[in-house]
XYZ file of C-alpha atoms in Angstrom:
487
model
C 164.838 43.630 177.120
C 166.372 46.929 177.401
C 169.057 48.446 175.192
C 170.359 45.801 172.618
C 174.071 46.680 172.837
C 173.231 47.490 176.861
C 175.072 44.649 178.727
C 178.359 45.468 176.660
C 177.911 49.384 177.293
C 177.146 49.360 180.822
C 178.167 48.210 184.149
C 176.482 47.065 187.158
C 175.309 49.617 189.328
C 174.893 48.955 193.177
C 172.144 50.782 195.229
C 174.108 53.317 197.381
C 174.309 53.365 200.908
C 175.451 55.277 203.969
C 178.547 54.753 205.707
C 179.035 51.841 208.297
C 179.875 54.806 211.143
C 176.509 56.787 210.370
C 173.977 53.936 210.160
C 174.696 52.164 212.988
C 173.642 54.994 214.926
C 170.059 54.031 214.459
C 167.412 51.662 213.174
C 166.336 53.214 210.061
C 167.223 51.718 206.412
C 170.201 52.833 204.966
C 170.595 51.734 201.427
C 169.046 53.849 198.690
C 167.220 53.327 196.084
C 168.301 53.771 192.551
C 167.553 57.185 190.396
C 165.692 57.214 187.266
C 168.691 57.348 185.655
C 170.787 54.457 187.278
C 167.860 52.290 187.244
C 167.164 53.220 183.207
C 171.046 51.971 182.948
C 170.433 48.646 184.851
C 167.465 48.112 182.810
C 169.303 48.489 179.722
C 171.851 45.826 180.729
C 169.312 42.881 180.297
C 170.018 41.037 177.118
C 167.870 39.268 174.874
C 169.461 35.754 176.262
C 166.671 33.945 174.479
C 165.623 31.682 177.617
C 165.214 34.232 180.389
C 166.684 31.832 183.746
C 165.957 34.533 185.856
C 162.246 33.759 185.374
C 162.323 30.868 186.545
C 165.375 31.357 189.218
C 163.016 33.634 191.395
C 160.488 31.308 193.202
C 157.195 33.870 191.929
C 158.586 33.330 188.408
C 158.675 37.462 188.334
C 158.344 38.586 184.901
C 161.809 40.433 184.965
C 163.177 40.681 181.398
C 159.418 42.608 180.732
C 159.550 44.822 183.557
C 163.310 45.606 183.237
C 162.271 46.993 179.693
C 159.850 49.146 180.746
C 161.914 50.203 183.566
C 164.850 51.411 180.655
C 161.711 53.057 178.614
C 160.589 55.191 181.662
C 157.051 53.156 181.848
C 157.079 52.685 185.744
C 152.831 52.288 185.896
C 153.243 49.626 183.786
C 156.243 47.968 185.368
C 154.176 48.296 188.827
C 151.138 46.464 187.597
C 153.368 43.693 185.554
C 155.440 43.233 188.917
C 151.983 42.629 191.040
C 150.826 40.367 188.791
C 153.438 37.733 190.398
C 154.447 39.204 193.278
C 152.265 40.735 196.038
C 154.418 42.730 197.757
C 157.648 43.236 196.155
C 158.942 45.933 198.378
C 159.525 43.575 200.758
C 161.578 41.047 198.057
C 163.143 44.184 197.334
C 164.460 44.798 200.618
C 165.413 41.633 201.913
C 165.273 38.642 199.211
C 168.728 37.267 198.598
C 168.112 37.402 194.922
C 168.045 34.094 193.262
C 167.364 35.533 189.818
C 169.901 37.338 190.072
C 172.325 33.792 190.453
C 170.414 32.688 187.242
C 170.825 35.532 185.110
C 172.534 34.749 181.978
C 174.926 37.706 181.865
C 175.946 36.484 185.033
C 177.592 33.596 183.304
C 180.791 35.720 182.487
C 180.031 39.233 183.828
C 178.254 40.869 186.526
C 174.403 39.678 186.672
C 171.696 42.474 185.844
C 170.805 44.486 189.142
C 166.730 42.952 189.531
C 166.791 43.083 192.983
C 167.192 46.641 192.842
C 165.191 47.432 189.683
C 162.647 45.779 191.921
C 162.489 47.821 194.554
C 162.522 50.943 192.738
C 159.715 49.926 190.869
C 157.471 48.942 193.784
C 158.484 52.117 195.937
C 157.759 54.315 192.365
C 154.101 52.673 192.738
C 153.667 53.622 196.342
C 155.153 57.052 195.777
C 152.994 57.746 192.688
C 149.216 56.593 194.631
C 149.517 53.721 191.648
C 149.274 50.969 194.294
C 145.537 51.052 195.719
C 142.944 48.367 196.995
C 141.676 45.883 194.692
C 138.192 44.911 196.485
C 135.901 41.986 194.944
C 132.770 43.631 193.090
C 131.244 40.345 194.283
C 131.057 38.191 197.350
C 131.076 34.212 197.450
C 129.811 33.526 200.920
C 132.501 31.291 201.820
C 135.007 32.130 204.948
C 138.499 31.363 205.155
C 141.012 31.451 207.864
C 144.463 32.024 207.655
C 146.434 31.268 210.831
C 149.483 33.460 210.367
C 150.121 36.736 209.089
C 153.498 36.608 207.447
C 154.615 36.549 203.839
C 152.742 33.302 203.335
C 149.332 34.021 205.031
C 149.130 37.687 203.929
C 149.861 36.704 200.357
C 146.821 34.020 200.433
C 144.806 36.781 202.408
C 145.285 38.745 199.715
C 144.680 36.686 196.734
C 141.213 34.875 198.593
C 139.901 37.946 199.212
C 140.186 39.641 195.915
C 138.070 36.923 194.658
C 135.504 37.616 196.958
C 135.908 35.731 200.278
C 135.611 36.569 203.117
C 138.951 36.353 204.879
C 140.175 36.329 208.641
C 143.928 36.356 209.576
C 144.800 35.307 213.018
C 148.033 36.337 214.742
C 149.546 35.403 217.939
C 151.432 37.788 218.171
C 150.171 41.777 219.103
C 150.772 43.285 215.283
C 150.529 41.542 212.353
C 153.356 40.291 209.894
C 154.905 37.500 211.375
C 158.531 37.312 210.999
C 158.532 39.906 208.520
C 157.657 41.699 211.603
C 159.362 40.477 214.671
C 162.327 38.475 212.822
C 163.757 41.054 210.656
C 165.407 44.213 212.147
C 164.164 47.322 211.055
C 167.298 48.561 209.486
C 166.458 45.754 206.475
C 163.220 46.428 206.588
C 161.153 49.065 208.314
C 157.686 48.279 209.469
C 155.924 50.746 207.982
C 155.946 49.108 204.742
C 153.821 46.163 206.351
C 151.677 48.736 207.748
C 150.642 50.291 204.556
C 149.908 46.516 203.082
C 147.756 45.696 206.293
C 145.797 49.165 205.494
C 145.178 47.733 201.679
C 144.125 44.371 202.645
C 141.674 45.824 205.175
C 140.146 47.950 202.561
C 139.920 44.921 200.454
C 138.319 43.476 203.038
C 140.548 41.207 205.227
C 139.843 41.114 208.986
C 142.907 41.181 211.063
C 142.617 39.235 214.635
C 145.969 39.757 216.696
C 146.992 38.572 220.074
C 145.213 35.329 219.360
C 146.875 31.930 219.419
C 145.164 29.072 217.395
C 145.977 25.685 219.182
C 145.915 24.276 222.909
C 149.623 24.739 224.228
C 152.858 26.732 223.015
C 156.351 25.591 223.717
C 158.231 28.186 226.083
C 160.651 28.372 223.145
C 158.728 30.370 221.009
C 157.348 33.909 221.413
C 153.820 34.062 222.323
C 151.580 37.329 222.864
C 148.314 35.786 222.673
C 145.683 37.076 225.449
C 142.884 34.651 223.590
C 143.194 31.391 222.137
C 140.475 29.654 220.120
C 140.882 25.962 219.894
C 140.798 24.251 215.758
C 137.604 22.563 216.327
C 135.823 25.586 216.679
C 137.515 27.259 214.017
C 136.616 24.668 211.935
C 132.740 25.060 212.662
C 133.287 28.714 211.636
C 135.019 28.509 208.437
C 134.684 27.202 205.179
C 138.464 26.816 204.994
C 141.700 26.902 206.948
C 145.233 28.009 205.521
C 148.113 27.440 207.972
C 150.780 29.709 207.363
C 152.967 29.924 210.156
C 156.408 30.345 210.492
C 159.322 27.746 211.178
C 159.798 29.066 214.611
C 161.294 25.928 216.643
C 164.821 27.129 217.017
C 167.551 24.617 216.888
C 169.203 24.258 220.096
C 172.821 24.100 221.426
C 173.200 20.982 223.525
C 176.438 21.894 225.524
C 177.369 21.949 229.251
C 176.656 25.668 230.182
C 173.656 26.287 227.783
C 171.408 26.852 231.116
C 173.608 29.954 232.089
C 172.327 33.271 231.846
C 173.168 35.455 228.695
C 172.492 32.595 226.750
C 169.999 33.383 224.630
C 168.031 31.948 221.178
C 168.229 34.901 218.428
C 164.436 35.446 218.383
C 164.398 35.826 221.955
C 166.405 38.842 221.282
C 165.767 40.599 217.762
C 162.172 40.939 218.381
C 162.780 42.851 221.609
C 164.705 45.688 219.445
C 161.293 45.602 217.058
C 158.828 45.934 219.753
C 161.024 48.838 221.598
C 161.191 50.616 217.798
C 157.731 50.363 217.948
C 157.581 52.132 221.074
C 157.084 49.597 223.866
C 158.417 49.555 227.061
C 160.131 46.217 228.298
C 161.479 45.656 231.386
C 163.720 43.411 230.551
C 165.616 43.935 227.077
C 168.379 41.743 226.031
C 171.287 44.691 225.868
C 174.455 44.238 223.912
C 176.096 47.532 225.197
C 179.402 47.170 226.477
C 179.665 43.374 226.214
C 181.559 40.786 224.128
C 179.309 39.015 222.040
C 179.408 35.643 220.005
C 176.792 34.612 217.584
C 176.888 31.006 216.791
C 175.314 30.445 213.517
C 176.797 32.060 209.892
C 173.196 32.709 208.674
C 170.873 35.364 207.909
C 169.730 35.599 211.374
C 173.348 35.345 212.760
C 174.099 38.399 210.675
C 170.955 40.530 211.976
C 171.848 39.840 215.713
C 175.474 41.164 214.600
C 173.577 44.318 213.180
C 171.404 44.660 216.305
C 174.616 44.122 218.774
C 176.788 47.003 217.313
C 173.962 49.044 217.226
C 173.327 48.662 220.836
C 177.212 50.111 221.355
C 178.415 45.905 222.181
C 182.390 45.741 222.768
C 182.786 42.956 220.367
C 181.148 40.867 217.855
C 182.623 37.522 216.700
C 180.375 35.094 214.767
C 180.935 31.227 214.498
C 180.321 29.175 211.814
C 180.544 25.115 212.302
C 180.767 24.852 208.113
C 183.884 25.427 206.446
C 184.658 28.735 204.987
C 182.965 28.900 201.275
C 185.317 30.203 198.258
C 185.390 33.846 197.547
C 183.856 32.967 194.221
C 181.965 30.052 192.995
C 182.768 28.206 189.523
C 179.956 30.149 187.682
C 180.092 26.729 184.723
C 179.631 24.463 187.198
C 177.127 26.171 189.463
C 175.215 28.633 187.258
C 172.021 29.000 186.958
C 171.304 27.543 190.759
C 172.413 29.315 193.836
C 176.002 29.034 194.530
C 177.610 28.613 197.905
C 180.142 31.112 198.211
C 181.605 33.494 200.982
C 178.779 36.332 201.234
C 179.490 39.256 203.316
C 176.513 41.099 204.483
C 176.438 44.856 205.412
C 176.507 43.850 209.125
C 179.663 42.098 208.964
C 180.378 45.433 207.356
C 180.072 47.475 210.237
C 181.990 45.232 212.571
C 182.419 41.409 213.293
C 185.098 39.029 213.612
C 184.030 35.511 211.286
C 185.321 32.456 211.751
C 184.454 29.545 210.011
C 184.696 25.728 211.131
C 184.146 26.357 214.818
C 182.671 24.173 217.178
C 181.090 25.018 220.718
C 181.932 22.517 223.273
C 180.805 23.992 226.521
C 179.803 27.652 228.273
C 181.337 28.922 231.532
C 180.643 31.498 234.050
C 180.304 32.329 237.606
C 177.704 32.946 239.457
C 174.883 31.433 236.937
C 176.354 33.705 234.471
C 177.911 33.277 231.419
C 181.334 34.413 230.582
C 183.689 32.473 228.309
C 182.737 30.005 225.479
C 185.238 26.959 224.846
C 185.315 25.871 221.302
C 187.430 23.644 218.917
C 188.724 24.114 215.535
C 186.905 21.063 213.195
C 187.266 19.532 209.788
C 184.967 17.910 207.506
C 185.665 14.185 206.487
C 183.539 11.938 204.357
C 180.733 14.303 205.720
C 182.027 13.583 209.680
C 182.465 16.336 211.639
C 185.856 15.709 213.377
C 187.507 17.849 216.256
C 191.099 18.965 215.326
C 193.538 17.682 218.210
C 195.072 20.615 220.217
C 192.794 22.879 218.639
C 190.813 24.142 221.615
C 190.361 27.678 222.251
C 188.903 30.096 224.826
C 186.863 33.290 224.203
C 185.149 35.815 226.626
C 181.597 35.854 226.212
C 178.848 37.743 227.771
C 176.234 37.049 225.806
C 175.533 34.225 223.451
C 172.996 34.293 220.608
C 172.473 31.043 219.218
C 171.407 31.349 215.303
C 171.712 27.946 214.259
C 168.362 28.106 212.547
C 165.082 26.598 212.755
C 163.892 23.108 212.713
C 160.372 23.436 212.052
C 157.368 24.756 212.675
C 156.121 24.813 216.022
C 154.311 20.953 216.652
C 151.968 22.188 219.025
C 149.797 23.578 216.443
C 150.519 20.667 214.046
C 149.248 18.521 216.553
C 146.412 20.388 217.747
C 144.902 20.466 213.722
C 146.046 16.634 213.862
C 147.525 17.106 210.553
C 149.985 14.021 208.754
C 153.673 15.708 209.122
C 156.101 14.943 207.032
C 159.828 13.394 208.141
C 161.221 16.968 209.069
C 158.102 17.712 211.292
C 156.322 19.793 208.585
C 152.673 19.690 207.289
C 152.740 17.329 204.752
C 151.221 18.683 201.683
C 151.689 18.374 198.290
C 152.037 21.250 195.889
C 150.368 19.567 192.704
C 147.453 17.758 191.940
C 144.046 17.696 192.606
C 144.382 18.281 196.356
C 147.730 20.780 196.025
C 148.279 22.434 199.262
C 145.780 20.401 201.185
C 146.713 18.612 204.750
C 145.680 15.366 205.787
C 142.439 16.915 207.132
C 139.743 18.165 205.503
C 139.351 21.743 204.048
C 142.408 22.504 206.031
C 145.677 23.802 204.157
C 149.257 24.435 204.491
C 151.657 27.312 202.773
C 155.382 28.524 203.457
C 157.119 27.253 206.353
C 154.426 25.318 207.966
C 154.665 23.451 204.578
C 158.298 23.314 203.181
C 160.097 24.604 206.805
C 162.571 27.298 207.268
C 162.713 29.289 204.020
C 162.892 32.646 201.908
C 160.082 35.176 202.329
C 160.025 34.895 198.379
C 159.067 31.318 198.770
C 156.519 31.908 201.103
C 154.788 34.408 198.859
C 154.806 32.279 196.113
C 152.913 29.292 198.497
C 150.712 31.575 200.000
C 149.874 32.514 196.163
C 149.664 28.776 194.644
C 147.603 28.132 198.162
C 145.044 30.432 197.626
C 144.460 29.522 194.420
C 143.959 25.841 195.670
C 141.566 27.292 198.314
C 139.810 28.654 196.121
C 139.596 25.557 193.482
C 138.105 23.428 196.634
C 135.505 26.283 197.345
C 133.855 27.331 194.334
C 135.015 24.360 192.038
C 137.762 26.287 189.692
C 139.588 29.800 190.355
C 140.432 32.675 188.234
C 143.418 32.927 190.419
C 147.235 33.154 188.849
C 149.244 29.801 190.088
């Protein structure tokens, strides 16, 4: 813990940020890391609560009270080491994690929770600034070869853990750059991609080999981005490697089966967002989807929809509207009822603050246009009765729409990949693999493992890191009979 009476003396300190009118001028990060003094005060608020629910609220089980205390006492080097003992990439989660740990904070029962996420970012950034985060290559080699398919957070975490115990690890990525959905699913204004690049360099120094623009499988759907120039069949991968980890993302988007879906100007969110990331990286695109001067409608009220809002505002859209099918959640949760679990409540993102009209309990009925181009969206109000959606009579309305982005979530990993390996799937179309027992993270196919979105479906970056780490231990046990890797 920090200061014994700190939680009674100090208020929560939010990270600073640039004003919306300034930050929409570019794609740079705009959140300002805490100063040493601010971080000390936040660390002081961590109370001696006896049972730190924040530890279990965090999917990677960060030892949060420990590094809060270290920050309070100014011992950042020890805090960096402690944080990395449970999380390979805290600079990622310190920026883009929704912080379920803060929802579980005991102080949050009747006060504002400790600013755990902001402290995590401060620790990680300090580690890089002072040169304390360095490669940790293994002193010995096992002679075992492991292939990791997918270079998102699950794949990177698994690869780094396995390399550090001496395995020869090769990461395969179908995109032209490493990072998976970290690279091409998250806008730069939320997380700049040089953060990924420096981790990749660290992992290269630890012995990890990266192969980009390589598709593992036989076919691939047109609805999912694929920049591969080479293809490797699963059977060839199985011959060359002693173990395989399937760690791709849940990239199969949920579609909107309404009249007019085929009109030009109607796109999946993941057709739109990766393009801007590529342009920011210096790529020249002939047919980039641009929202400049257009009336944009985003269908889907989650994080992906919010990212479409922020990117559209930076393009200079004439207007941005976001629809959500579910009712508007309460502005404040009933803490005694839901704590320490993740609450359902109204969340306003930084992108919403930059300019967006939001509406709830709205269903799209059809899209209309002329000359094959969308011009308007026809929707209606809905209400939920006994768990079923019912249209509100006489509630139909129209809205001008030059661009419509479908951001309604993702249904599963790409089925072609799982089918190519012949692994059994669960009812949701994910790779079937348990997380406990002797065969943890193993699929139905010998020596083929699955972790992250590929196993659990669409989820958080922090959950992907957890599964990548745990899967690495399972692979190490499979190859060596035992493992020193943490679970």
